[in-house]
Amino acid sequence: MRESESLAELKRHGLIEGETICLRHQAPFGGDPIAIEVRGGLLAIRLSDAQLIMVEPI
Amino acid sequence: MDAGIGIHQVALVGSPNSGKSSLFNVLTGSRQKTGNYSGVTVEKKQGTLPGIDGQRINVFDLPGAHSLNGKSLDQRIVSDLLAGKLLGEEVPNLLVAVADASNLEKSLGFVIEVQAIGIPMVLALNMFDLAESRGLQIDLNKLESVLGCDVIPTVAPTGKGVEELVARIQSRLPELENYQAKPSSLYSTPEAVFSRVDEILNLVTINKIHSDQFSKTLDKVLLHPIFGLPVLGLVLLVMFQSIFAWAEPLMNLVEISFETLGQSITQVMPEGALRDLIVDGAIAGVGSVIIFMPQILILFLFIIVLEESGYLARAAFLLDRVLRKFGLHGRAFIPLLSAHACAIPAVMSARTIENHRERLVTILVSPLVSCSARLPVYALLIGAFIPPKEIFGFLGLQGLVFFALYLTGLFAAIVMAWALRHTVVSGEESVFILELPTYKIPSIRNIAVGLWIRSQIFLKRAGTLILSFSILLWFLASYPKAPESYAEPAIQYSFAGRLGAVVEPIVRPLGFDWRIATGMVPGFAAREVMVSALATVYAIEKNADGKELEEDEVESLLGSNISRDWSIATGLSLLVWYIFSPQCLATVAVIRRETNSWKWAGLYFFYALALAYLASFLGYHIFLMAGLG
């Protein structure tokens, strides 16, 4: 339930299949949340939500 | 929907970082008023534009939204209103979609989603200068034909393109008397939306935008995993030091003006109850609160600048981990910081938090943060009981204590959040997504409009609530008149003195005397009334003593009066009381409205009251043991 909600919200912010993303910053205290570059903007997300995103290095 | 009445409705839609509000400020100037959408507590900002046919055009600023399918209250308001599902609100005749030209990859998504609803639309490509300076070149004519709507590049801070936008709005309206909105589900999924955006951008882009090097460089420092937090701490420290340092000359000016006013009235008017009412009641009471306006404006100045520059979102990013430990959302930082100005907008800004429980906790704890109305009380007590020493040669001790009070309030808020999240409002955390916009130099106009609106609210409060309480308190403190034979100060014979005497036994364990007790009663309505109440009580008491009353003594000597009459422990205990005590009535009312329940408003009131009593009691006895009695 929570996962599908998170996934929908991530998609609405441009995190959809095929996008190129880039890890830019990690917050103090263990690097959570993180800031990633998506579709030309900077987006902060928590690691627990970031786990829902499948990435492959390019 | 009914355009027949002749007043056209134009609505601005766009994402929170598109500069939509900034454009709205340019369009409507200071001729704007804020209200609520019917049935909900989302703030509705309205203004007007002249139409070509001499009719007024109503312009309103819809809450910022990323998507029509979003879950937050703000986003649901936008989608419901545009779909005609918000009862009591008209569907706008024309939309001005505002998109951040420097981030079209994202901002165009919401634009085409909105356009699919079918309401006629004009697109403002805002911050076009920034986009151009970063190399963006697009074929505007092609964009117009692909989208099928007018596209106008704008630069809100300089007003560039705004005239053209207004002309386009004016000319489009008459032909839109009776349109039929045809809701469509063309772009129901984010995948469909963004692939359409990519398609459009491929067609119209001549030269792609390059990334903002300035923001990248700045973020290397400000979002640094080690240096980020100390920098944030420094920013906040400077902010609180400035409130004391910069405001002083302005405060002196206000003080002199009110003294002069009081003196000239004393000279002109014959002696009697009416003169006492005006000088001791109205002028002493209102003056002792207006004097803090410079400090309040400086506080708002910082908050507006931090928000406009893009740093506030970064602070939420840096602090999310800490806030999450206490069951709060990183976004709660924004209400918690705004609460330093006023709890009411803070409680309202919590609606950007999508999860109901996290929002509720933020609402319940935000009023613990020291708001600007506590400034008069803090400033008076710090001025009276903390010596103006310098530490390390550059930090003022008074400013430091002030900073400590604010930190205590903030700390209490997050600890209380933890307690609430583990008891009455438990539940799992929600998704956390935060946009970090590129850094921008705040526009002077937005700062000016923001400060103007804040001063209006504050002056209105001083002119109505505080003035009436001052007069009421003067009356309660002056009547009934003590008989000649009465040995004690006359005020103890009055209604206020008697009321204070009833409350005094309850607050005596906290170190408070009957004068403080007298001030605390109206202080529940609004904190700053406490100061004017004390000013009134002292002004009247001195009169009754038969001493010749110097006009400047009415207000400026309040500080020296209390430092003479109270022990340091009492002064500090009162400071502690005002960190926690439940206030003001308007805050309780807004909690009731935002949570739609007296239960939560009552919970706030009673937990804060208990906290204040306990902390003051402990504080007083610790200070006594430390030999400050």
XYZ file of C-alpha atoms in Angstrom:
687
model
C 0.000 0.000 0.000
C 2.629 2.461 1.131
C 5.027 1.265 -1.555
C 2.583 1.818 -4.387
C 1.794 5.262 -3.027
C 5.480 6.155 -2.850
C 6.049 4.810 -6.325
C 3.186 6.887 -7.760
C 4.517 10.008 -6.075
C 8.053 9.377 -7.356
C 6.669 8.997 -10.868
C 4.748 12.252 -10.626
C 8.092 13.904 -9.903
C 9.574 12.559 -13.108
C 11.157 9.306 -11.899
C 9.850 7.129 -14.699
C 11.339 4.211 -16.575
C 14.187 5.134 -18.846
C 15.160 8.412 -17.179
C 18.795 9.174 -16.520
C 19.378 10.180 -12.915
C 22.456 11.291 -11.036
C 23.246 11.147 -7.318
C 24.290 14.659 -6.249
C 24.239 14.953 -2.455
C 23.938 12.894 0.697
C 22.566 14.462 3.850
C 24.461 14.534 7.158
C 24.018 11.630 9.622
C 24.513 8.630 7.383
C 23.636 9.985 3.961
C 19.871 9.842 4.216
C 18.004 11.525 2.503
C 19.789 11.858 -0.811
C 19.488 14.509 -3.506
C 19.282 13.253 -7.064
C 19.154 15.073 -10.372
C 16.035 14.134 -12.331
C 14.811 15.816 -15.502
C 16.952 18.887 -14.947
C 15.881 19.429 -11.329
C 17.214 18.440 -7.936
C 15.006 16.138 -5.866
C 15.501 15.019 -2.268
C 14.223 11.548 -1.369
C 14.731 9.166 1.538
C 16.675 5.933 1.096
C 13.577 3.917 1.999
C 11.808 5.370 -1.040
C 14.957 5.309 -3.187
C 15.010 1.516 -2.781
C 11.955 1.373 -5.027
C 13.976 2.735 -7.946
C 15.934 0.273 -10.047
C 19.089 1.783 -11.500
C 21.850 0.586 -13.750
C 25.133 2.482 -14.073
C 25.940 4.204 -17.358
C -19.138 28.956 -14.657
C -21.642 31.793 -14.933
C -19.870 34.468 -16.930
C -23.104 36.375 -17.334
C -22.523 38.471 -14.210
C -19.647 40.138 -15.983
C -16.792 39.467 -13.615
C -14.190 37.238 -15.162
C -12.161 34.834 -13.111
C -8.561 34.266 -14.039
C -6.503 31.741 -12.077
C -2.747 31.261 -11.903
C -1.678 27.621 -11.805
C 1.779 26.162 -11.576
C 4.240 24.289 -9.439
C 5.446 25.790 -6.143
C 8.826 26.822 -7.552
C 7.635 28.325 -10.833
C 7.628 31.895 -9.531
C 3.834 31.862 -9.713
C 3.298 33.927 -6.561
C 5.977 36.330 -7.675
C 4.134 36.834 -10.981
C 0.898 37.231 -9.056
C 2.497 39.997 -6.976
C 3.528 41.848 -10.125
C 0.092 41.459 -11.701
C -1.881 42.656 -8.709
C 0.637 44.764 -6.782
C -0.309 45.302 -3.177
C -3.996 45.260 -4.140
C -4.450 41.742 -2.930
C -6.374 40.147 -0.171
C -6.154 36.716 1.319
C -9.058 34.501 2.208
C -9.894 30.838 2.120
C -11.407 28.599 -0.491
C -14.920 27.818 0.590
C -15.156 24.869 2.919
C -11.417 24.384 3.249
C -8.640 26.295 4.946
C -6.329 26.618 1.995
C -5.358 30.239 1.625
C -6.875 31.971 -1.398
C -4.976 35.004 -2.620
C -7.019 37.347 -4.761
C -6.420 40.550 -6.637
C -7.875 42.392 -9.599
C -6.885 43.583 -13.039
C -8.764 46.109 -15.172
C -10.547 44.562 -18.178
C -10.775 46.307 -21.572
C -14.546 46.630 -21.292
C -14.227 48.477 -18.007
C -15.159 45.411 -15.986
C -12.979 44.053 -13.257
C -11.076 40.845 -13.786
C -10.624 38.780 -10.647
C -7.234 37.157 -10.504
C -6.445 34.475 -8.001
C -3.381 32.494 -7.164
C -4.051 28.763 -6.867
C -1.887 26.787 -4.436
C 1.279 25.380 -5.956
C 0.922 21.851 -7.337
C 3.066 19.390 -9.262
C 0.296 17.207 -10.532
C -3.464 16.899 -10.713
C -3.241 13.487 -9.053
C -1.244 14.612 -6.011
C -2.297 13.613 -2.520
C -1.653 16.793 -0.496
C -4.550 19.060 0.449
C -3.157 21.895 -1.705
C -2.967 19.697 -4.789
C -6.428 18.254 -4.263
C -7.872 21.778 -4.018
C -6.350 22.641 -7.391
C -7.636 19.537 -9.154
C -11.097 19.771 -7.552
C -11.460 23.454 -8.369
C -10.409 23.047 -11.987
C -12.792 20.096 -12.386
C -15.650 22.165 -10.955
C -15.933 19.851 -7.960
C -15.154 22.438 -5.285
C -18.513 23.528 -3.960
C -19.050 27.283 -3.872
C -16.083 28.067 -6.122
C -16.447 29.011 -9.780
C -14.401 27.337 -12.468
C -12.080 30.058 -13.836
C -12.791 31.456 -17.309
C -9.118 31.543 -18.154
C -6.015 29.947 -16.708
C -2.569 31.463 -16.658
C -0.276 28.458 -16.421
C 3.068 29.482 -14.986
C 6.023 27.303 -15.890
C 9.639 27.623 -14.847
C 11.387 28.237 -18.180
C 14.674 27.084 -16.679
C 13.225 23.623 -15.984
C 10.784 22.886 -18.789
C 11.465 19.156 -18.632
C 9.499 19.108 -15.422
C 7.324 22.192 -15.422
C 5.700 21.510 -18.800
C 4.317 18.248 -17.420
C 1.839 19.943 -15.127
C 1.004 22.466 -17.858
C -0.146 19.846 -20.341
C -1.979 17.956 -17.603
C -3.913 21.114 -16.770
C -4.486 22.014 -20.387
C -6.156 18.642 -20.967
C -8.985 19.688 -18.649
C -10.138 22.022 -21.377
C -10.199 25.427 -19.705
C -8.757 28.115 -22.025
C -5.172 28.818 -21.086
C -2.299 31.223 -21.562
C 1.189 29.948 -20.768
C 3.681 32.211 -19.009
C 7.247 30.943 -19.348
C 8.537 32.537 -16.191
C 12.172 33.190 -15.233
C 12.881 33.360 -18.938
C 15.972 35.533 -18.390
C 17.572 32.879 -16.172
C 16.818 30.208 -18.739
C 18.315 32.310 -21.552
C 21.428 33.092 -19.544
C 21.911 29.352 -19.169
C 21.830 28.955 -22.939
C 18.205 27.954 -23.555
C 16.877 28.793 -26.979
C 13.411 27.681 -27.977
C 11.141 28.365 -30.915
C 8.260 30.133 -29.177
C 6.028 30.207 -32.272
C 6.406 26.489 -32.687
C 5.668 25.939 -29.003
C 2.475 27.984 -29.396
C 1.331 25.920 -32.338
C 2.241 22.578 -30.767
C 0.496 23.414 -27.510
C -2.326 25.325 -29.155
C -2.192 28.218 -26.706
C -0.522 31.610 -26.292
C 2.986 31.460 -24.862
C 4.525 34.542 -23.281
C 8.029 34.685 -21.809
C 8.002 36.583 -18.513
C 10.468 37.736 -15.877
C 8.449 38.429 -12.764
C 11.067 40.396 -10.740
C 11.637 42.955 -13.517
C 8.081 42.876 -14.861
C 9.336 41.929 -18.338
C 6.589 40.396 -20.484
C 3.955 41.143 -17.866
C 2.360 43.938 -19.906
C 1.989 41.573 -22.832
C 0.552 38.912 -20.541
C -2.048 41.356 -19.200
C -2.959 42.453 -22.735
C -3.381 38.820 -23.767
C -5.587 38.088 -20.756
C -7.728 41.153 -21.466
C -8.186 40.341 -25.139
C -8.912 36.663 -24.620
C -11.628 37.080 -21.989
C -14.568 38.516 -23.988
C -14.549 35.557 -26.413
C -14.713 33.131 -23.496
C -18.135 34.104 -22.202
C -19.548 30.608 -22.556
C -17.002 27.884 -22.953
C -17.604 24.238 -22.291
C -14.960 22.478 -20.288
C -14.477 18.958 -21.543
C -12.623 16.956 -18.941
C -10.216 14.580 -20.532
C -8.091 11.738 -19.311
C -5.533 11.952 -22.106
C -2.604 12.215 -19.737
C -3.624 10.124 -16.795
C -0.247 8.547 -16.156
C 3.059 10.291 -15.428
C 4.640 8.199 -18.202
C 2.216 9.644 -20.766
C 2.710 13.170 -19.473
C 6.477 13.128 -19.549
C 6.773 11.376 -22.893
C 4.555 14.116 -24.363
C 6.810 16.732 -22.736
C 9.892 15.131 -24.296
C 8.129 15.057 -27.657
C 7.276 18.760 -27.436
C 10.732 19.777 -26.267
C 12.361 17.835 -29.099
C 10.265 19.837 -31.539
C 10.849 23.326 -30.127
C 14.322 23.296 -28.570
C 16.989 25.055 -30.614
C 19.647 25.072 -27.929
C 19.447 22.993 -24.744
C 19.804 24.583 -21.346
C 22.981 23.822 -19.425
C 22.976 23.195 -15.717
C 23.222 26.048 -13.225
C 26.882 26.138 -12.201
C 26.229 28.722 -9.508
C 23.729 26.469 -7.689
C 25.992 23.454 -8.128
C 28.948 25.257 -6.584
C 26.906 26.697 -3.744
C 25.372 23.309 -2.971
C 28.840 21.774 -2.643
C 29.186 23.889 0.505
C 25.616 24.337 1.736
C 24.638 20.683 1.314
C 28.001 19.357 2.405
C 27.561 16.304 4.682
C 29.800 17.881 7.338
C 29.778 21.648 6.756
C 26.121 21.901 5.767
C 24.753 21.838 9.302
C 27.239 24.284 10.901
C 26.483 26.729 8.078
C 22.750 26.374 8.770
C 23.393 26.979 12.476
C 25.419 30.073 11.623
C 22.656 31.429 9.372
C 20.120 31.047 12.166
C 22.457 32.579 14.760
C 23.080 35.633 12.562
C 19.328 35.916 12.064
C 18.585 36.081 15.788
C 21.509 38.376 16.579
C 20.344 40.813 13.891
C 16.876 40.952 15.346
C 18.363 42.518 18.450
C 21.118 44.596 16.854
C 19.418 46.094 13.795
C 16.102 46.801 15.373
C 17.383 49.065 18.142
C 17.549 52.440 16.341
C 14.099 51.855 14.852
C 12.707 50.867 18.227
C 14.078 54.048 19.787
C 12.311 56.008 17.081
C 8.988 54.315 17.824
C 9.498 54.880 21.536
C 10.192 58.600 21.121
C 7.142 59.009 18.883
C 4.829 57.445 21.451
C 6.385 59.463 24.289
C 5.892 62.677 22.352
C 2.320 61.704 21.584
C 1.599 60.962 25.246
C 3.208 64.227 26.380
C 1.348 66.406 23.919
C -1.971 64.835 24.888
C -1.199 65.372 28.578
C -0.540 69.040 27.867
C -3.599 69.592 25.699
C -6.224 67.662 27.615
C -7.688 68.573 30.978
C -6.915 66.204 33.833
C -9.485 63.450 34.358
C -10.594 59.942 33.614
C -10.612 60.440 29.838
C -7.001 61.674 29.781
C -5.976 58.746 31.960
C -7.777 56.391 29.613
C -5.966 57.737 26.563
C -2.489 58.174 28.060
C -2.319 55.301 30.556
C -4.625 52.886 28.800
C -4.464 53.326 25.044
C -1.071 54.943 24.386
C 0.916 53.122 27.071
C -0.666 49.804 26.086
C -0.450 50.018 22.300
C 2.914 51.806 22.347
C 4.537 49.084 24.404
C 3.637 46.564 21.696
C 4.165 48.619 18.520
C 7.735 49.165 19.668
C 8.481 45.544 18.755
C 7.359 45.922 15.178
C 10.928 46.493 13.854
C 12.050 43.166 15.372
C 9.054 41.340 13.968
C 9.661 42.772 10.501
C 13.349 41.787 10.574
C 12.333 38.238 11.497
C 9.888 38.077 8.604
C 12.517 39.605 6.320
C 14.865 36.708 7.058
C 12.176 34.074 6.604
C 11.024 35.532 3.274
C 14.607 35.865 1.999
C 15.506 32.307 3.048
C 12.402 30.935 1.380
C 12.774 32.947 -1.843
C 16.469 32.153 -2.212
C 15.807 28.423 -2.203
C 17.734 27.788 1.021
C 14.725 26.833 3.139
C 14.186 23.638 1.131
C 17.880 22.808 1.649
C 17.467 23.232 5.389
C 14.582 20.742 5.285
C 16.876 18.336 3.411
C 19.666 18.723 5.973
C 17.344 18.257 8.926
C 15.092 15.478 7.629
C 17.070 12.734 9.324
C 16.807 14.443 12.699
C 13.145 15.349 12.320
C 12.287 11.837 11.168
C 13.680 10.412 14.415
C 11.021 12.445 16.195
C 8.254 11.298 13.888
C 8.176 14.465 11.799
C 8.526 14.961 8.063
C 11.519 16.984 6.759
C 8.949 19.379 5.369
C 7.913 20.093 8.973
C 10.984 22.325 9.133
C 9.107 24.944 7.120
C 6.162 25.218 9.564
C 8.635 25.048 12.449
C 10.665 27.935 11.072
C 7.602 29.964 10.047
C 6.285 29.478 13.571
C 9.126 31.738 14.701
C 7.200 34.489 12.991
C 3.654 33.374 13.812
C 2.018 30.061 14.680
C -1.015 30.744 12.500
C 0.660 30.669 9.058
C 2.842 27.853 10.415
C -0.142 25.691 11.325
C -1.594 26.432 7.910
C 1.638 25.679 6.042
C 1.618 22.181 7.526
C -0.937 21.245 4.875
C 1.905 20.654 2.386
C 2.594 17.506 4.425
C 0.635 14.752 2.770
C 0.459 12.202 5.563
C -2.407 13.004 7.909
C -0.632 11.974 11.117
C 2.624 13.778 10.364
C 0.613 16.862 9.499
C -1.405 16.645 12.709
C 1.707 16.345 14.886
C 3.329 19.289 13.107
C 0.215 21.357 13.775
C 0.127 20.394 17.445
C 3.768 21.213 18.159
C 4.373 24.273 15.947
C 2.921 26.710 18.521
C 5.641 25.658 21.000
C 8.154 27.406 18.786
C 8.646 30.986 19.984
C 6.598 33.234 17.727
C 7.099 36.942 17.159
C 4.323 37.793 19.617
C 6.551 36.397 22.356
C 9.252 38.853 21.267
C 7.846 41.777 23.295
C 7.764 39.618 26.433
C 11.214 38.141 25.829
C 12.715 41.500 24.927
C 11.286 43.180 28.017
C 12.425 40.447 30.391
C 15.843 39.961 28.793
C 16.386 43.716 28.829
C 15.458 43.822 32.511
C 17.250 40.743 33.844
C 20.130 39.867 31.525
C 23.086 42.282 31.639
C 24.211 43.620 28.221
C 27.612 41.932 28.441
C 29.756 40.854 25.536
C 31.058 37.316 25.268
C 34.259 36.618 23.306
C 34.194 40.318 22.481
C 31.573 40.085 19.731
C 28.546 38.080 20.889
C 26.005 39.948 22.968
C 24.825 37.994 26.021
C 21.275 39.281 25.537
C 21.196 38.105 21.923
C 22.597 34.759 23.034
C 19.916 34.248 25.695
C 17.373 35.203 23.086
C 18.798 32.556 20.754
C 18.707 30.023 23.605
C 15.019 30.741 24.248
C 14.230 30.141 20.612
C 16.260 26.928 20.592
C 14.432 25.724 23.703
C 11.082 26.296 22.026
C 12.205 24.430 18.920
C 13.660 21.599 21.002
C 10.453 21.339 23.053
C 8.465 21.149 19.814
C 10.400 18.201 18.421
C 10.505 16.309 21.721
C 6.761 16.817 22.051
C 6.357 15.551 18.481
C 8.170 12.376 19.474
C 5.922 11.965 22.512
C 2.776 12.478 20.445
C 3.944 10.119 17.686
C 4.430 7.401 20.295
C 1.079 7.926 21.984
C -2.002 9.598 20.551
C -0.873 10.019 16.915
C 1.137 6.908 16.136
C 1.429 5.536 12.607
C 3.968 4.965 9.861
C 5.873 7.684 8.063
C 4.920 8.819 4.584
C 6.825 9.284 1.364
C 9.311 12.160 1.479
C 9.918 14.031 -1.752
C 11.304 17.531 -1.716
C 12.240 19.705 -4.671
C 15.444 21.658 -4.231
C 15.043 24.651 -6.565
C 18.013 26.476 -8.069
C 19.243 29.405 -5.952
C 17.749 32.742 -6.803
C 18.283 36.291 -5.655
C 15.064 37.184 -3.824
C 13.047 39.855 -5.578
C 12.725 43.160 -3.766
C 9.078 43.316 -4.752
C 8.230 39.973 -3.140
C 10.031 40.966 0.032
C 8.237 44.314 0.073
C 4.801 42.793 -0.546
C 5.420 40.127 2.087
C 6.526 42.631 4.710
C 3.693 44.996 3.810
C 1.086 42.280 4.339
C 2.715 41.261 7.654
C 2.809 44.858 8.952
C -0.822 45.310 8.046
C -1.779 42.202 9.998
C 0.332 43.258 12.989
C -0.900 46.868 13.033
C -4.476 45.714 12.660
C -3.962 43.463 15.654
C -2.382 46.291 17.657
C -5.188 48.606 16.607
C -8.025 46.263 17.496
C -7.244 43.370 19.818
C -4.412 44.986 21.768
C -6.084 48.405 21.916
C -9.312 46.948 23.264
C -7.517 44.770 25.802
C -5.430 47.749 26.897
C -8.539 49.838 27.444
C -10.388 46.989 29.146
C -7.436 46.356 31.397
C -7.051 50.046 32.196
C -10.722 50.058 33.214
C -10.358 46.903 35.299
C -7.241 48.316 36.918
C -8.793 51.739 37.653
C -12.236 50.809 38.957
C -13.672 50.597 41.475
C -11.715 53.513 42.931
C -10.176 52.767 46.312
C -11.560 54.758 49.282
C -9.317 57.420 50.855
C -8.669 55.212 53.870
C -7.314 52.300 51.753
C -3.727 51.712 52.828
C -2.487 49.406 50.034
C -1.785 50.594 46.462
C -5.128 51.538 44.892
C -4.827 48.997 42.081
C -5.184 46.146 44.566
C -8.676 47.439 45.301
C -9.675 47.357 41.613
C -11.223 44.515 39.599
C -7.862 43.646 38.068
C -6.188 43.540 41.461
C -8.898 41.257 42.785
C -8.677 39.006 39.727
C -4.915 38.912 40.143
C -5.407 38.025 43.809
C -7.531 35.023 42.806
C -4.925 33.780 40.320
C -1.926 34.604 42.510
C -2.061 31.560 44.823
C -2.054 29.294 41.775
C 1.018 30.921 40.261
C 2.871 31.781 43.498
C 4.865 28.495 43.336
C 6.228 29.807 40.032
C 7.489 32.972 41.714
C 4.831 35.291 40.277
C 3.277 38.152 42.259
C -0.212 39.637 41.877
C 0.927 42.088 39.177
C 2.172 39.295 36.948
C -0.962 37.316 37.718
C -2.992 40.344 36.621
C -1.102 40.506 33.332
C -1.311 36.763 32.713
C -5.092 36.760 32.498
C -5.383 38.929 29.355
C -2.063 37.414 28.252
C -3.957 34.259 27.359
C -5.731 36.083 24.572
C -2.438 37.210 23.066
C 1.050 37.094 24.515
C 2.043 40.634 23.701
C -0.909 41.937 25.717
C 1.014 40.799 28.797
C 3.522 43.593 28.209
C 0.908 46.266 27.672
C -0.949 44.907 30.713
C 2.144 45.270 32.881
C 2.749 48.749 31.455
C -0.806 49.689 32.375
C -0.599 48.157 35.843
C 2.674 49.941 36.623
C 1.624 53.268 35.133
C -1.522 53.292 37.222
C 0.108 52.109 40.378
C 2.622 54.912 40.257
C -0.095 57.444 39.692
C -1.955 56.169 42.727
C 1.172 56.468 44.831
C 0.830 60.192 44.373
C 4.222 60.578 42.710
C 4.498 63.002 39.838
C 4.460 60.772 36.772
C 7.015 61.558 34.106
C 5.610 60.644 30.720
C 8.602 58.647 29.620
C 8.297 56.581 32.747
C 5.014 55.175 31.542
C 6.719 52.882 29.090
C 10.451 53.087 29.040
C 10.835 52.559 32.745
C 8.739 49.419 32.750
C 11.954 47.453 32.336
C 13.689 49.144 35.262
C 10.498 48.910 37.317
C 10.343 45.166 37.025
C 14.069 44.630 37.489
C 13.705 46.568 40.746
C 10.545 44.802 41.962
C 11.169 41.217 40.839
C 13.931 38.803 41.710
C 15.997 37.414 38.841
C 14.449 34.004 39.533
C 10.972 35.467 39.018
C 11.994 37.154 35.779
C 13.578 33.988 34.418
C 10.649 31.869 35.563
C 8.290 34.126 33.614
C 10.546 33.772 30.563
C 10.261 29.988 30.907
C 6.482 30.278 31.265
C 6.246 32.167 27.998
C 8.314 29.600 26.098
C 5.665 26.946 26.691
C 2.363 28.501 27.667
C -0.598 27.908 25.338
C -1.322 30.961 23.253
C -2.848 32.744 21.661
C -6.613 32.287 21.295
C -6.267 32.743 17.528
C -3.796 29.833 17.399
C -6.173 27.545 19.281
C -8.904 28.604 16.853
C -6.760 27.898 13.807
C -5.802 24.452 15.164
C -9.483 23.718 15.602
C -10.127 24.846 12.015
C -7.200 22.988 10.429
C -7.822 19.726 12.279
C -11.573 20.190 12.180
C -11.794 19.047 15.783
C -11.991 20.634 19.226
C -10.315 17.538 20.572
C -6.942 18.414 19.037
C -7.248 22.118 19.831
C -8.016 21.178 23.444
C -5.148 18.705 23.551
C -2.768 21.467 22.479
C -4.117 23.915 25.045
C -3.892 21.580 28.011
C -0.567 19.920 27.233
C 1.024 23.355 26.720
C -0.480 24.675 29.951
C 0.808 21.688 31.907
C 4.234 21.971 30.277
C 4.478 25.688 31.068
C 3.479 25.225 34.695
C 5.870 22.352 35.240
C 8.824 24.008 33.504
C 8.267 27.335 35.268
C 7.965 25.615 38.638
C 11.169 23.635 38.130
C 12.941 26.636 36.634
C 12.005 28.951 39.502
C 13.244 26.553 42.146
C 16.455 25.825 40.284
C 17.117 29.560 39.925
C 16.353 30.027 43.639
C 18.801 27.306 44.570
C 21.351 28.957 42.319
C 21.033 31.991 44.565
C 19.132 34.210 42.128
C 16.251 34.846 44.528
